[in-house]
Tab-separated table of C-alpha atoms and ligand atoms in Angstrom:
chain	number	residue	atom	x	y	z
A	300	MET	CA	80.652	3.574	-10.593
A	301	ARG	CA	83.343	3.336	-13.262
A	302	ARG	CA	84.850	6.712	-14.160
A	303	ILE	CA	85.745	7.627	-17.758
A	304	THR	CA	89.261	9.104	-17.734
A	305	GLY	CA	91.721	10.389	-20.293
A	306	ALA	CA	93.223	6.908	-20.452
A	307	THR	CA	90.001	4.932	-20.896
A	308	ILE	CA	90.367	2.121	-23.429
A	309	VAL	CA	87.450	2.322	-25.875
A	310	ALA	CA	86.125	-0.717	-27.743
A	311	GLY	CA	82.694	-1.651	-29.008
A	312	VAL	CA	80.451	-3.522	-31.379
A	313	ALA	CA	79.376	-2.381	-34.847
A	314	GLY	CA	76.265	-3.726	-36.533
A	315	SER	CA	73.033	-2.740	-38.215
A	316	PRO	CA	70.848	-3.271	-36.294
A	317	VAL	CA	72.932	-3.209	-33.132
A	318	THR	CA	70.414	-2.170	-30.493
A	319	HIS	CA	69.565	-5.838	-29.779
A	320	SER	CA	73.194	-6.660	-28.951
A	321	LEU	CA	73.996	-7.857	-25.449
A	322	SER	CA	77.742	-7.461	-26.032
A	323	PRO	CA	77.878	-4.015	-24.339
A	324	LEU	CA	76.209	-5.463	-21.243
A	325	ILE	CA	78.640	-8.392	-21.089
A	326	HIS	CA	81.867	-6.466	-21.734
A	327	ASN	CA	80.973	-3.560	-19.418
A	328	ALA	CA	80.038	-5.968	-16.612
A	329	TRP	CA	83.443	-7.626	-16.981
A	330	LEU	CA	85.173	-4.215	-17.073
A	331	ASP	CA	83.359	-3.157	-13.880
A	332	ALA	CA	84.173	-6.376	-12.064
A	333	ALA	CA	87.828	-6.269	-13.120
A	334	GLY	CA	88.212	-2.551	-12.335
A	335	ILE	CA	89.628	-1.900	-15.819
A	336	ASP	CA	89.674	1.678	-17.116
A	337	GLY	CA	87.742	0.784	-20.246
A	338	VAL	CA	84.378	1.146	-21.909
A	339	TYR	CA	82.525	-0.857	-24.589
A	340	VAL	CA	79.954	0.935	-26.740
A	341	PRO	CA	77.541	0.116	-29.607
A	342	PHE	CA	78.042	1.633	-33.084
A	343	GLN	CA	75.460	1.553	-35.869
A	344	PRO	CA	77.125	2.848	-39.026
A	345	ALA	CA	74.903	3.405	-42.067
A	346	GLY	CA	74.623	0.185	-44.066
A	347	ASP	CA	76.663	1.500	-47.005
A	348	ARG	CA	79.178	3.451	-44.897
A	349	PHE	CA	80.766	0.715	-42.811
A	350	ASP	CA	83.989	1.016	-44.791
A	351	ARG	CA	84.262	4.738	-44.033
A	352	PHE	CA	83.504	4.108	-40.389
A	353	VAL	CA	86.333	1.557	-40.174
A	354	GLU	CA	88.754	3.784	-42.088
A	355	GLY	CA	88.036	6.511	-39.544
A	356	LEU	CA	89.135	4.230	-36.723
A	357	ARG	CA	92.474	3.397	-38.323
A	358	GLY	CA	95.238	4.519	-35.987
A	359	GLY	CA	93.851	3.293	-32.710
A	360	ALA	CA	91.569	5.993	-31.225
A	361	VAL	CA	89.315	3.021	-30.590
A	362	ARG	CA	91.180	-0.156	-29.567
A	363	GLY	CA	88.938	-2.528	-31.459
A	364	ILE	CA	85.427	-3.536	-32.413
A	365	ASN	CA	83.353	-6.640	-32.604
A	366	VAL	CA	81.489	-6.810	-35.897
A	367	THR	CA	78.002	-8.184	-36.277
A	368	ILE	CA	75.225	-8.417	-38.844
A	369	PRO	CA	75.666	-7.604	-41.749
A	370	PHE	CA	79.271	-6.385	-41.840
A	371	LYS	CA	81.443	-9.436	-41.165
A	372	GLU	CA	82.538	-10.047	-44.743
A	373	VAL	CA	83.323	-6.407	-45.530
A	374	ALA	CA	85.150	-6.155	-42.182
A	375	LEU	CA	87.497	-8.908	-43.306
A	376	SER	CA	88.128	-7.216	-46.639
A	377	MET	CA	89.290	-4.049	-44.854
A	378	ALA	CA	91.944	-5.726	-42.703
A	379	ASP	CA	95.690	-5.601	-43.365
A	380	GLU	CA	96.377	-8.702	-41.288
A	381	VAL	CA	94.010	-11.648	-40.965
A	382	SER	CA	94.137	-14.544	-38.478
A	383	LYS	CA	93.887	-18.082	-39.851
A	384	ARG	CA	90.427	-18.598	-38.389
A	385	ALA	CA	89.143	-15.347	-39.918
A	386	HIS	CA	90.709	-16.321	-43.229
A	387	ASP	CA	89.105	-19.777	-43.114
A	388	ALA	CA	85.752	-18.239	-42.195
A	389	ALA	CA	86.101	-15.528	-44.879
A	390	ALA	CA	84.515	-13.256	-42.275
A	391	ALA	CA	85.679	-11.224	-39.269
A	392	ASN	CA	83.854	-10.542	-36.022
A	393	VAL	CA	86.819	-8.753	-34.443
A	394	LEU	CA	88.837	-5.822	-35.823
A	395	VAL	CA	91.761	-4.429	-33.846
A	396	PHE	CA	93.137	-0.970	-34.641
A	397	GLU	CA	96.871	-0.873	-34.024
A	398	PRO	CA	98.489	2.526	-33.278
A	399	ASP	CA	100.560	2.292	-36.499
A	400	GLY	CA	97.365	2.247	-38.580
A	401	THR	CA	97.260	-1.497	-39.180
A	402	ILE	CA	93.865	-3.215	-38.964
A	403	VAL	CA	93.974	-6.814	-37.721
A	404	ALA	CA	90.992	-9.161	-38.263
A	405	ASP	CA	90.020	-12.208	-36.230
A	406	ASN	CA	87.002	-14.498	-35.947
A	407	THR	CA	85.946	-15.844	-32.538
A	408	ASP	CA	82.478	-17.082	-33.588
A	409	GLY	CA	83.786	-20.623	-34.036
A	410	VAL	CA	85.234	-20.645	-30.508
A	411	GLY	CA	81.855	-19.456	-29.240
A	412	LEU	CA	79.909	-22.053	-31.182
A	413	LEU	CA	82.042	-25.012	-30.130
A	414	GLY	CA	82.156	-23.810	-26.514
A	415	ALA	CA	78.369	-23.467	-26.382
A	416	MET	CA	77.841	-26.952	-27.840
A	417	LYS	CA	80.230	-28.415	-25.276
A	418	ALA	CA	78.538	-26.606	-22.380
A	419	GLN	CA	74.897	-27.216	-23.260
A	420	ALA	CA	75.073	-30.525	-25.156
A	421	PRO	CA	77.680	-32.453	-23.177
A	422	GLY	CA	78.932	-35.537	-24.944
A	423	PHE	CA	78.046	-34.208	-28.401
A	424	GLU	CA	80.703	-35.365	-30.865
A	425	ILE	CA	81.350	-32.982	-33.758
A	426	ALA	CA	83.057	-35.778	-35.678
A	427	ALA	CA	80.185	-38.258	-35.267
A	428	GLY	CA	78.196	-37.367	-38.383
A	429	PRO	CA	76.853	-34.721	-40.783
A	430	ILE	CA	75.753	-31.330	-39.444
A	431	ALA	CA	73.175	-29.083	-41.130
A	432	LEU	CA	73.875	-25.367	-40.995
A	433	LEU	CA	71.121	-22.922	-41.977
A	434	GLY	CA	72.399	-19.652	-43.453
A	435	ALA	CA	75.434	-18.571	-45.428
A	436	GLY	CA	76.196	-15.145	-43.988
A	437	GLY	CA	79.165	-14.112	-41.884
A	438	ALA	CA	78.142	-16.154	-38.845
A	439	ALA	CA	77.537	-19.291	-40.887
A	440	ARG	CA	80.914	-18.981	-42.570
A	441	GLY	CA	82.675	-18.825	-39.213
A	442	ALA	CA	80.633	-21.763	-37.939
A	443	ALA	CA	81.262	-23.899	-41.017
A	444	ALA	CA	85.004	-23.297	-40.899
A	445	ALA	CA	85.141	-24.123	-37.176
A	446	LEU	CA	83.076	-27.280	-37.621
A	447	VAL	CA	85.321	-28.505	-40.441
A	448	THR	CA	88.441	-27.740	-38.404
A	449	ALA	CA	86.942	-29.570	-35.408
A	450	GLY	CA	86.474	-32.707	-37.522
A	451	ALA	CA	82.887	-32.612	-38.821
A	452	PRO	CA	82.826	-35.186	-41.645
A	453	GLU	CA	80.169	-33.239	-43.574
A	454	VAL	CA	78.577	-29.805	-43.196
A	455	ARG	CA	75.381	-29.238	-45.198
A	456	ILE	CA	74.858	-25.530	-45.747
A	457	LEU	CA	71.254	-24.637	-46.523
A	458	ASN	CA	70.536	-21.084	-47.593
A	459	ARG	CA	67.676	-19.088	-49.056
A	460	THR	CA	70.104	-17.768	-51.690
A	461	LEU	CA	71.768	-20.915	-52.997
A	462	ALA	CA	74.665	-19.068	-54.646
A	463	LYS	CA	75.867	-17.833	-51.258
A	464	ALA	CA	75.828	-21.358	-49.832
A	465	GLU	CA	77.762	-22.543	-52.880
A	466	ALA	CA	80.356	-19.818	-52.366
A	467	VAL	CA	80.923	-20.937	-48.760
A	468	ALA	CA	81.088	-24.594	-49.780
A	469	GLY	CA	83.490	-23.747	-52.598
A	470	ALA	CA	85.789	-21.880	-50.223
A	471	LEU	CA	85.846	-24.597	-47.572
A	472	GLY	CA	86.229	-27.639	-49.772
A	473	GLY	CA	85.073	-31.250	-50.001
A	474	GLY	CA	83.210	-31.896	-46.766
A	475	VAL	CA	80.955	-28.869	-47.172
A	476	LYS	CA	77.830	-29.188	-49.365
A	477	ALA	CA	75.458	-26.444	-50.470
A	478	CYS	CA	71.671	-26.843	-50.746
A	479	PRO	CA	68.675	-24.534	-51.026
A	480	LEU	CA	66.603	-24.126	-47.861
A	481	SER	CA	63.816	-26.023	-49.606
A	482	ALA	CA	66.023	-29.154	-49.561
A	483	ALA	CA	65.847	-29.346	-45.761
A	484	PRO	CA	63.697	-32.532	-45.693
A	485	GLU	CA	66.477	-34.417	-47.476
A	486	ALA	CA	69.381	-32.577	-45.820
A	487	PHE	CA	68.123	-33.149	-42.253
A	488	LYS	CA	68.259	-36.935	-42.648
A	489	GLY	CA	70.890	-38.552	-40.451
A	490	VAL	CA	72.305	-35.298	-39.049
A	491	THR	CA	73.823	-35.108	-35.591
A	492	ALA	CA	72.987	-31.403	-35.293
A	493	VAL	CA	71.090	-28.557	-36.954
A	494	ILE	CA	72.404	-25.044	-36.384
A	495	ASN	CA	70.455	-21.920	-37.310
A	496	ALA	CA	72.844	-19.196	-38.456
A	497	THR	CA	70.241	-17.161	-40.346
A	498	SER	CA	68.927	-13.887	-39.025
A	499	ALA	CA	65.336	-15.119	-39.394
A	500	GLY	CA	63.779	-15.001	-35.944
A	501	LEU	CA	65.916	-12.054	-34.840
A	502	SER	CA	63.636	-10.022	-32.563
A	503	GLY	CA	60.761	-12.213	-33.638
A	504	GLU	CA	60.958	-11.274	-37.359
A	505	GLY	CA	60.132	-13.799	-40.120
A	506	THR	CA	60.581	-17.187	-38.494
A	507	LEU	CA	62.235	-20.142	-40.117
A	508	ASP	CA	60.140	-22.988	-41.456
A	509	ALA	CA	62.434	-25.951	-40.760
A	510	PRO	CA	61.175	-29.563	-40.668
A	511	LEU	CA	63.034	-30.462	-37.472
A	512	GLU	CA	60.758	-33.458	-37.016
A	513	LEU	CA	62.757	-35.119	-39.816
A	514	THR	CA	66.000	-35.015	-37.812
A	515	PRO	CA	67.039	-38.044	-35.756
A	516	GLU	CA	65.735	-37.934	-32.179
A	517	THR	CA	69.314	-37.657	-30.935
A	518	ALA	CA	70.070	-34.551	-33.018
A	519	VAL	CA	71.159	-31.409	-31.175
A	520	VAL	CA	69.465	-28.186	-32.313
A	521	MET	CA	71.177	-24.833	-31.894
A	522	ASP	CA	70.037	-21.286	-32.682
A	523	MET	CA	72.564	-18.453	-32.894
A	524	VAL	CA	69.748	-15.942	-32.411
A	525	TYR	CA	69.384	-15.219	-28.698
A	526	LYS	CA	66.550	-12.735	-28.553
A	527	PRO	CA	64.225	-14.179	-27.470
A	528	LEU	CA	66.354	-16.817	-25.757
A	529	LEU	CA	63.824	-19.503	-26.619
A	530	THR	CA	63.337	-18.703	-30.302
A	531	PRO	CA	60.460	-20.333	-32.212
A	532	PHE	CA	63.126	-22.595	-33.778
A	533	LEU	CA	64.403	-23.773	-30.372
A	534	LYS	CA	60.853	-24.065	-29.043
A	535	GLN	CA	59.992	-26.341	-31.971
A	536	ALA	CA	63.078	-28.447	-31.175
A	537	GLN	CA	62.263	-28.639	-27.471
A	538	ASP	CA	58.680	-29.650	-28.227
A	539	LEU	CA	60.116	-32.501	-30.317
A	540	GLY	CA	62.311	-33.536	-27.392
A	541	ARG	CA	65.590	-32.543	-29.046
A	542	ARG	CA	68.534	-31.269	-26.969
A	543	THR	CA	69.036	-27.553	-27.577
A	544	VAL	CA	71.875	-25.033	-27.406
A	545	ASP	CA	71.111	-21.302	-27.256
A	546	GLY	CA	72.734	-18.303	-28.897
A	547	LEU	CA	73.402	-16.538	-25.607
A	548	GLU	CA	75.914	-19.187	-24.594
A	549	MET	CA	77.687	-18.728	-27.935
A	550	LEU	CA	77.652	-14.946	-27.553
A	551	ILE	CA	79.280	-15.111	-24.127
A	552	ARG	CA	81.899	-17.610	-25.261
A	553	GLN	CA	82.875	-15.652	-28.386
A	554	ALA	CA	83.152	-12.525	-26.228
A	555	VAL	CA	85.906	-14.000	-24.024
A	556	PRO	CA	88.726	-13.924	-26.618
A	557	SER	CA	87.479	-10.522	-27.869
A	558	PHE	CA	87.760	-9.086	-24.346
A	559	GLU	CA	91.248	-10.532	-23.991
A	560	THR	CA	92.267	-8.859	-27.246
A	561	PHE	CA	90.788	-5.449	-26.412
A	562	TYR	CA	91.686	-5.150	-22.733
A	563	GLY	CA	94.698	-7.440	-22.404
A	564	ARG	CA	93.410	-9.798	-19.739
A	565	THR	CA	91.007	-12.675	-19.190
A	566	PRO	CA	87.496	-11.630	-18.092
A	567	PRO	CA	86.930	-11.917	-14.339
A	568	GLU	CA	84.742	-14.639	-12.825
A	569	LEU	CA	81.230	-13.256	-13.166
A	570	ASP	CA	77.875	-14.795	-14.038
A	571	VAL	CA	77.247	-12.686	-17.146
A	572	ARG	CA	74.692	-15.242	-18.339
A	573	ALA	CA	72.481	-14.414	-15.348
A	574	LEU	CA	72.883	-10.684	-16.086
A	575	ALA	CA	71.973	-11.206	-19.737
A	576	LEU	CA	68.978	-13.355	-18.847
A	577	GLY	CA	67.778	-10.567	-16.576
A	578	VAL	CA	67.916	-8.098	-19.468
A	579	LEU	CA	66.208	-10.573	-21.793
A	580	GLY	CA	63.447	-10.851	-19.222
A	581	GLU	CA	64.104	-14.545	-18.768
A	582	GLY	CA	64.595	-16.323	-15.488
A	583	ARG	CA	67.706	-18.431	-15.185
B	854	NDP	P1	74.207	-12.018	-42.349
B	854	NDP	O1	73.360	-10.835	-42.638
B	854	NDP	O2	75.606	-12.059	-42.823
B	854	NDP	O3	73.477	-13.342	-42.912
B	854	NDP	C1	72.107	-13.518	-42.725
B	854	NDP	C2	71.710	-14.913	-43.190
B	854	NDP	O4	70.349	-15.131	-42.826
B	854	NDP	C3	71.798	-15.127	-44.695
B	854	NDP	O5	72.195	-16.447	-44.948
B	854	NDP	C4	70.342	-14.899	-45.134
B	854	NDP	O6	69.989	-15.581	-46.331
B	854	NDP	C5	69.608	-15.512	-43.989
B	854	NDP	N1	68.229	-15.013	-43.814
B	854	NDP	C6	67.846	-13.787	-43.406
B	854	NDP	N2	66.496	-13.721	-43.294
B	854	NDP	C7	66.026	-14.948	-43.647
B	854	NDP	C8	64.726	-15.503	-43.709
B	854	NDP	N3	63.631	-14.784	-43.404
B	854	NDP	N4	64.597	-16.804	-44.093
B	854	NDP	C9	65.707	-17.545	-44.386
B	854	NDP	N5	66.976	-17.063	-44.341
B	854	NDP	C10	67.136	-15.770	-43.960
B	854	NDP	O7	74.152	-12.205	-40.755
B	854	NDP	P2	75.203	-12.948	-39.808
B	854	NDP	O8	75.642	-14.191	-40.490
B	854	NDP	O9	76.222	-12.010	-39.323
B	854	NDP	O10	74.273	-13.312	-38.544
B	854	NDP	C11	73.239	-14.287	-38.657
B	854	NDP	C12	72.531	-14.422	-37.321
B	854	NDP	O11	73.379	-15.023	-36.341
B	854	NDP	C13	72.084	-13.089	-36.731
B	854	NDP	O12	70.808	-13.268	-36.179
B	854	NDP	C14	73.107	-12.816	-35.655
B	854	NDP	O13	72.583	-12.015	-34.621
B	854	NDP	C15	73.384	-14.224	-35.168
B	854	NDP	N6	74.714	-14.363	-34.548
B	854	NDP	C16	74.789	-14.751	-33.241
B	854	NDP	C17	76.008	-14.945	-32.658
B	854	NDP	C18	76.066	-15.382	-31.247
B	854	NDP	O14	77.145	-15.316	-30.657
B	854	NDP	N7	74.993	-15.879	-30.680
B	854	NDP	C19	77.271	-14.702	-33.375
B	854	NDP	C20	77.070	-14.340	-34.740
B	854	NDP	C21	75.829	-14.150	-35.292
B	854	NDP	P3	70.264	-14.916	-47.784
B	854	NDP	O15	71.703	-15.195	-48.085
B	854	NDP	O16	69.328	-15.632	-48.669
B	854	NDP	O17	69.965	-13.449	-47.645
């Protein structure tokens, strides 16, 4: 068993809710396997107190945190230094607390998204056609920026609150279009992929009513939500015969650069997907 010592490096994940997060499982399994004197813990600051929570970490008592729903935008606004990919995403899923008090923001969601697409939809070409992205929160911003950078000719952002989709489109420029969720029948035409980056479906709450049957048969369907692994959205896609990509693969792949940042080395070879599937109650 790993021992907590006076030199233990502390990192974690902050979100609200955070209890569903599998990040502690993944990072602690890597720490165990690598024999690193570190620990990774969940934090659930009050919704309106995230800024105070982060201010309290300034100075490096905690090495860094991943940031999840709904704090990614405010996390970015609190940083003193911002990586290009966090800047482009206008959202941060990693904050690092330097000993001199500096807070550095990064965004690894795009790395996770692209890595998951490559692993579970081999041969999928980002540049081959328009991609529909559902949601305009922190995760969607990171995804949209990564897709544009990777060469997507058009990203159609569909969101319940149109103004938020317009803000993302405005920040990312020409190839990104904003539509209300109700415009899905039109927006799904001719897409190469549909990606759910809304929190609908999280722990089975309020599912998304998306007309996936209007997508081309070759379209890839991805859901960032990973609990349950086969969300109603992915189940609908599978029933239609579409190729699917799950949120667990993205979670694991975005965790790799976070781990490297917090603990200073690449995660060890370990089948964390199998571990996570065990916790989710899914077979392999
Ligand atoms: P935010 O709270 O920033 O954004 C939530 C988004 O979901 C908004 O666009 C919101 O629309 C939309 N939404 C919420 N409920 C509904 C609903 N019932 N119907 C339609 N739209 C809805 O969250 P994040 O962007 O940080 O995260 C979004 C999801 O992605 C979460 O489930 C998160 O767990 C998951 N995620 C997974 C990752 C992974 O690695 N697998 C990485 C990052 C995120 P509106 O603007 O109208 O409120």
